XYZ file of C-alpha atoms in Angstrom:
452
model
C 97.067 141.940 127.426
C 95.516 141.468 124.005
C 95.365 138.115 122.214
C 97.948 139.355 119.722
C 100.404 140.256 122.473
C 99.951 136.885 124.199
C 100.397 135.066 120.894
C 103.655 136.939 120.262
C 104.956 136.226 123.772
C 104.119 132.518 123.667
C 105.584 132.194 120.165
C 108.843 133.863 121.249
C 109.068 131.587 124.278
C 108.466 128.530 122.080
C 111.153 129.743 119.657
C 113.556 130.143 122.552
C 112.901 126.593 123.722
C 113.480 125.334 120.177
C 116.809 127.161 119.899
C 117.849 125.639 123.239
C 117.336 122.164 121.809
C 114.033 121.223 123.463
C 112.365 118.398 121.431
C 110.044 119.810 118.797
C 107.029 117.876 120.126
C 107.389 119.524 123.533
C 107.870 122.961 121.941
C 104.736 122.657 119.811
C 102.824 120.969 122.630
C 103.576 123.747 125.121
C 102.628 126.384 122.547
C 99.347 124.583 121.801
C 98.464 124.289 125.490
C 99.213 127.970 126.145
C 97.398 129.152 123.030
C 94.349 127.013 123.845
C 93.658 129.404 126.719
C 94.138 132.424 124.435
C 91.567 131.256 121.866
C 89.204 129.772 124.495
C 89.671 126.102 123.625
C 89.429 123.653 126.508
C 92.255 121.250 127.264
C 89.786 118.414 126.716
C 89.940 119.380 123.042
C 93.537 118.103 122.849
C 92.467 114.699 124.093
C 89.570 114.570 121.672
C 91.883 115.494 118.775
C 94.381 112.750 119.612
C 91.600 110.215 119.955
C 90.036 111.179 116.637
C 93.342 111.038 114.763
C 94.427 107.607 115.937
C 91.061 105.875 115.958
C 89.650 107.058 112.634
C 92.669 107.139 110.263
C 93.571 103.678 109.005
C 96.092 105.256 106.591
C 98.321 106.456 109.432
C 99.073 102.842 110.365
C 101.279 102.708 107.265
C 103.751 105.112 108.861
C 105.186 102.830 111.593
C 105.022 99.840 109.253
C 107.124 101.519 106.552
C 109.597 102.661 109.216
C 109.888 99.036 110.331
C 110.310 97.943 106.705
C 113.339 100.207 106.339
C 114.995 98.723 109.421
C 114.267 95.180 108.265
C 115.676 95.846 104.797
C 118.872 97.171 106.373
C 119.337 94.420 108.966
C 118.594 91.608 106.523
C 121.363 92.600 104.075
C 119.003 93.494 101.228
C 120.196 97.135 101.289
C 123.770 95.938 100.779
C 122.771 93.935 97.704
C 121.044 96.981 96.220
C 124.218 99.032 96.775
C 126.352 96.370 95.066
C 124.068 96.473 92.042
C 124.246 100.269 91.851
C 128.062 100.152 92.005
C 128.241 97.502 89.273
C 126.156 99.790 87.048
C 128.058 103.050 87.705
C 131.511 102.167 89.042
C 133.127 102.566 85.604
C 132.357 106.316 85.592
C 134.447 108.952 87.371
C 132.869 109.294 90.778
C 130.902 106.122 90.091
C 130.906 104.941 93.701
C 129.401 108.269 94.796
C 126.810 108.024 92.031
C 126.109 104.469 93.153
C 125.585 105.739 96.711
C 122.931 108.151 95.448
C 121.361 105.411 93.338
C 121.327 103.115 96.370
C 119.584 105.882 98.323
C 116.882 105.961 95.655
C 116.417 102.187 95.775
C 116.378 102.101 99.573
C 113.909 105.009 99.636
C 111.583 102.965 97.427
C 111.192 100.546 100.346
C 111.720 102.552 103.524
C 110.051 105.933 102.863
C 112.323 107.727 105.345
C 115.049 110.304 104.744
C 116.941 109.728 107.992
C 116.859 105.927 107.614
C 118.121 106.268 104.032
C 120.959 108.607 105.026
C 121.999 106.533 108.034
C 121.885 103.172 106.260
C 123.575 104.131 102.999
C 125.951 106.571 104.701
C 127.251 103.997 107.172
C 127.605 101.439 104.409
C 129.103 103.540 101.611
C 131.140 106.283 103.309
C 134.106 104.065 104.323
C 134.207 102.564 100.842
C 134.096 105.988 99.179
C 137.000 107.249 101.311
C 138.969 104.084 100.529
C 138.108 104.601 96.858
C 139.790 108.020 96.760
C 136.952 110.409 97.656
C 137.351 113.315 100.038
C 135.722 112.207 103.295
C 133.739 115.448 103.559
C 132.315 115.094 100.061
C 131.529 111.427 100.728
C 129.556 112.364 103.855
C 127.786 115.186 101.979
C 126.831 112.691 99.259
C 125.123 110.455 101.810
C 123.266 113.438 103.291
C 122.097 114.666 99.873
C 121.113 111.193 98.691
C 118.862 110.774 101.701
C 116.645 113.668 100.579
C 114.819 111.368 98.148
C 113.682 109.244 101.093
C 110.451 111.234 101.438
C 109.794 111.742 97.706
C 110.217 108.333 96.077
C 107.208 106.214 97.065
C 106.310 104.780 99.462
C 106.860 107.922 101.523
C 106.001 108.375 105.195
C 105.557 112.134 104.823
C 103.254 111.672 101.793
C 101.038 109.574 104.056
C 100.969 112.362 106.638
C 100.330 115.030 103.975
C 97.524 112.971 102.452
C 95.936 112.591 105.881
C 96.195 116.309 106.663
C 94.902 117.520 103.303
C 92.448 114.680 102.597
C 94.183 113.552 99.409
C 94.544 110.072 97.940
C 97.794 108.572 99.218
C 98.028 106.301 96.178
C 97.873 109.342 93.878
C 100.525 111.114 95.940
C 102.783 108.072 95.676
C 102.370 108.037 91.896
C 103.080 111.759 91.719
C 106.410 111.333 93.507
C 107.943 108.781 91.111
C 109.179 111.046 88.281
C 110.274 113.964 90.531
C 112.119 111.513 92.804
C 113.902 109.980 89.833
C 114.851 113.468 88.591
C 116.317 114.294 91.998
C 118.454 111.141 91.887
C 119.679 111.830 88.336
C 120.349 115.500 89.113
C 122.511 114.599 92.122
C 124.324 111.873 90.190
C 125.227 114.335 87.418
C 126.422 116.769 90.081
C 128.557 114.053 91.692
C 130.082 113.166 88.306
C 130.943 116.812 87.560
C 132.505 117.457 90.984
C 134.511 114.223 90.866
C 135.803 114.940 87.361
C 136.930 118.388 88.475
C 138.756 116.961 91.515
C 139.865 113.592 90.190
C 138.099 111.689 92.958
C 137.231 108.018 92.764
C 138.905 104.989 91.216
C 137.327 103.381 88.191
C 136.356 99.754 87.735
C 135.976 98.035 84.393
C 132.390 97.778 83.225
C 131.305 94.154 83.060
C 127.828 93.325 81.879
C 127.860 89.883 83.485
C 128.816 91.460 86.825
C 125.933 93.912 86.580
C 123.611 91.041 85.714
C 124.788 88.910 88.636
C 124.459 91.728 91.168
C 120.984 92.455 89.778
C 120.039 88.835 90.416
C 121.657 89.093 93.842
C 119.425 92.099 94.632
C 116.254 90.376 93.467
C 114.706 90.394 96.916
C 115.048 94.182 97.103
C 113.504 94.619 93.683
C 110.748 92.193 94.594
C 109.951 94.167 97.762
C 109.790 97.414 95.762
C 107.621 95.797 93.099
C 105.354 94.218 95.696
C 104.578 97.581 97.279
C 104.039 99.437 94.014
C 102.095 96.652 92.314
C 99.779 96.169 95.276
C 99.003 99.865 95.696
C 98.651 100.858 92.055
C 96.567 97.869 91.006
C 94.267 98.345 93.966
C 95.024 94.909 95.414
C 95.692 96.526 98.780
C 95.870 99.956 100.367
C 99.160 101.691 101.304
C 98.670 100.487 104.885
C 98.081 96.906 103.776
C 101.069 97.175 101.429
C 103.251 98.207 104.365
C 102.032 95.232 106.408
C 102.632 92.796 103.545
C 106.157 94.140 103.008
C 106.993 93.816 106.713
C 105.831 90.199 106.670
C 107.791 89.494 103.488
C 111.020 90.953 104.907
C 110.733 89.018 108.177
C 110.041 85.686 106.469
C 112.857 86.139 103.942
C 115.387 87.210 106.591
C 114.600 84.325 108.966
C 114.613 81.653 106.242
C 117.732 82.939 104.461
C 120.035 83.337 107.470
C 120.849 79.683 108.302
C 121.318 78.753 104.647
C 123.433 81.831 103.938
C 125.693 81.181 106.935
C 126.097 77.546 105.941
C 127.239 78.497 102.446
C 129.518 81.320 103.591
C 130.760 79.616 106.741
C 129.810 82.564 108.893
C 131.506 85.257 106.782
C 129.710 88.567 106.390
C 128.721 89.763 102.943
C 129.361 93.330 104.075
C 133.125 92.824 103.878
C 133.309 93.796 100.222
C 130.879 95.806 98.132
C 132.406 94.515 94.890
C 131.855 90.896 95.836
C 129.601 89.075 93.377
C 127.418 86.417 94.987
C 127.588 82.865 93.737
C 124.597 81.431 91.932
C 123.273 79.701 95.072
C 123.693 82.844 97.173
C 121.686 84.875 94.680
C 118.463 83.615 96.221
C 119.640 84.340 99.791
C 120.546 87.292 101.996
C 122.471 87.534 105.246
C 119.246 87.836 107.278
C 118.966 87.991 111.040
C 118.002 85.773 113.956
C 114.540 85.595 115.458
C 115.918 86.914 118.739
C 117.144 90.034 116.895
C 113.632 90.909 115.768
C 112.498 92.607 119.028
C 115.447 95.041 118.876
C 114.581 95.927 115.265
C 110.931 96.491 116.192
C 111.918 98.546 119.249
C 114.161 100.819 117.176
C 111.360 101.425 114.680
C 108.907 102.011 117.513
C 111.136 104.747 118.951
C 111.060 106.601 115.640
C 107.306 106.144 115.214
C 106.805 107.227 118.819
C 108.478 110.547 118.050
C 106.353 111.168 114.954
C 102.899 110.092 116.141
C 102.433 112.745 118.890
C 103.355 115.479 116.407
C 100.594 114.344 114.086
C 98.069 114.366 116.921
C 99.038 117.800 118.196
C 98.965 119.140 114.620
C 95.175 118.871 114.564
C 94.883 121.226 117.530
C 97.515 123.545 116.053
C 95.469 123.840 112.864
C 92.394 124.748 114.918
C 94.302 127.453 116.786
C 95.862 128.929 113.635
C 92.416 129.007 112.019
C 90.910 130.841 115.015
C 93.825 133.306 114.985
C 93.170 134.072 111.311
C 96.681 133.060 110.205
C 95.459 131.400 107.010
C 93.378 134.430 105.999
C 96.255 136.835 106.668
C 98.773 134.841 104.618
C 96.229 134.265 101.843
C 95.499 137.988 101.644
C 99.213 138.764 101.470
C 100.046 136.130 98.849
C 97.090 136.713 96.549
C 97.718 140.454 96.714
C 101.145 140.109 95.077
C 100.041 138.520 91.836
C 98.611 135.462 90.107
C 99.489 131.802 89.673
C 103.283 131.968 89.366
C 103.747 134.685 91.967
C 101.750 132.711 94.531
C 103.611 129.513 93.632
C 107.022 131.166 94.046
C 105.971 132.805 97.297
C 104.736 129.468 98.654
C 108.043 127.848 97.680
C 109.922 130.629 99.474
C 107.865 130.033 102.643
C 108.545 126.286 102.468
C 112.273 126.786 101.857
C 112.670 129.192 104.785
C 110.639 126.960 107.097
C 112.722 123.968 106.000
C 115.862 125.727 107.207
C 114.682 125.572 110.823
C 112.081 122.771 110.925
C 112.095 119.062 110.132
C 109.719 118.014 107.344
C 106.990 116.690 109.635
C 106.408 119.841 111.728
C 106.990 121.907 108.579
C 104.204 119.969 106.856
C 101.939 120.118 109.895
C 102.308 123.884 110.269
C 102.628 125.140 106.688
C 100.690 122.741 104.447
C 97.186 123.523 105.811
C 97.912 127.231 105.296
C 99.690 127.239 101.928
C 97.936 124.403 100.074
C 94.431 125.991 100.008
C 95.934 129.284 98.827
C 97.825 127.572 96.000
C 94.745 125.590 94.984
C 92.676 128.788 94.957
C 94.857 130.219 92.155
C 94.686 127.041 90.071
C 97.526 124.824 91.314
C 96.563 121.151 91.272
C 96.488 119.885 94.899
C 98.542 116.765 94.096
C 101.062 118.835 92.152
C 101.380 121.270 95.040
C 101.900 118.365 97.440
C 104.946 117.293 95.440
C 106.237 120.880 95.247
C 105.753 121.319 98.982
C 107.475 118.075 99.941
C 110.433 118.510 97.587
C 110.988 121.855 99.304
C 110.775 120.070 102.635
C 113.283 117.460 101.486
C 115.745 120.187 100.473
C 115.471 121.455 104.036
C 117.195 118.246 105.147
C 120.501 119.594 103.804
C 119.940 123.302 104.444
C 121.613 124.897 107.498
C 121.108 125.702 110.284
C 118.885 122.668 110.869
C 119.624 120.224 108.045
C 118.654 116.937 109.714
C 120.426 114.791 107.106
C 123.640 116.724 107.736
C 123.457 115.793 111.413
C 122.660 112.168 110.593
C 125.496 111.948 108.051
C 127.865 113.567 110.523
C 126.872 111.066 113.176
C 127.337 107.936 111.056
C 130.519 109.074 109.276
C 132.321 110.999 112.029
C 132.780 114.073 109.813
C 131.945 117.269 111.784
C 128.748 119.052 110.752
C 130.466 122.331 109.827
C 132.935 120.574 107.531
C 130.084 119.199 105.427
C 128.589 122.545 104.493
C 131.008 123.491 101.718
C 130.534 120.156 99.975
C 126.746 120.105 100.212
C 126.403 123.293 98.121
C 126.640 121.613 94.664
C 123.930 119.138 95.629
C 121.794 121.932 97.048
C 122.002 123.828 93.757
C 121.082 120.697 91.778
C 118.076 119.949 93.972
C 116.790 123.514 93.787
C 117.052 123.352 89.976
C 114.998 120.130 89.940
C 112.511 121.685 92.374
C 111.923 124.689 90.100
C 111.599 122.401 87.063
C 108.972 120.245 88.799
C 107.109 123.333 90.023
C 106.827 124.894 86.575
C 106.168 121.664 84.657
C 103.095 120.083 86.327
C 103.199 117.126 83.922
C 106.210 115.752 85.802
C 104.044 115.299 88.897
C 100.720 114.443 87.266
C 101.686 112.238 84.319
C 101.259 108.975 86.241
C 98.260 109.950 88.399
């Protein structure tokens, strides 16, 4: 059989495994092993690739550290304080609690860098309160799923780190490029939430109180400090993204361990999570619920499980790129895309590829497979590489709420108990809003490059 026939057969088999629910790492790994024989690469090459990736890239160490940061922020109670602040700011508007949920997703994303962690944390926290506040439970779950999409766009972002590693781009510049587009995504979804809630009469209103907003802002100072610490350190050059992740982990652990005994003494063991509208007293403003030292291993283990799923995919991606290059995939797609027109035609075609891939792949394998092919083509017609990175990853983030895969939909379904299929109708308005922001960012490069 010819190489083309073998490639088709192995690709169909891999697709079949994927549809049967085999973990994506095993699917890609089996395809890479089989295709290594087709293109005459030795199996030793896989070992060499893994070794090179994890012994030469200091930047990749930021990935597990930012994952751990997200878990620490959640377990310490800092995420709850950020949500209370968002509700104090927006609760007086129709659908304000839903808008606050999206705002809380943006704030949490600015520390965790993960879409699934953002959806799970904010969804579990806010969904019961939204239902109690008069929202349809399906729309409330869809709001959590949509809000989580900013987890990989607002810096620091785990997937930006991976993209920067794959395409040899400055991670600090990528982080800067994601700030304005991420903020636009948050605002776009909040406007959508307000419109839908006004049309359906969902959500009870609270009276706007400036002093309440001020107190909850003070109560969330640790969250704001963590965000500022990361951004200040990276953008002033005081430390690299990896060092920033390590500093933030240390900060969260120290704060959580010191705050817990004092917080419990003041509150006599009561949990702050009982009421989102609760305003902390002036002494409590400097404290959070925290966690015990003996809880730390379980937090680290949970983060390690997530990092352990992502790291092998990054390693195997190097070999996949080699195979695709030897097969001529990049040249074939480049010839097709450049043959249909100039700058805008290529940009729109690349966005279409990313959108379709996002419907069936999670952002990491999507980035691993598509970015090395599409990015050079886009750059060849004049698209700035940092701008294209933002375009690419916004498209990947939209894939989190696009069936049939839609990872955030599964996560939201799991933490809220609302069946996956019942979410689809209510995710459509958010999907439209995000696509509109995506097109705007794509055709206005300044939005990505203004801060770089």
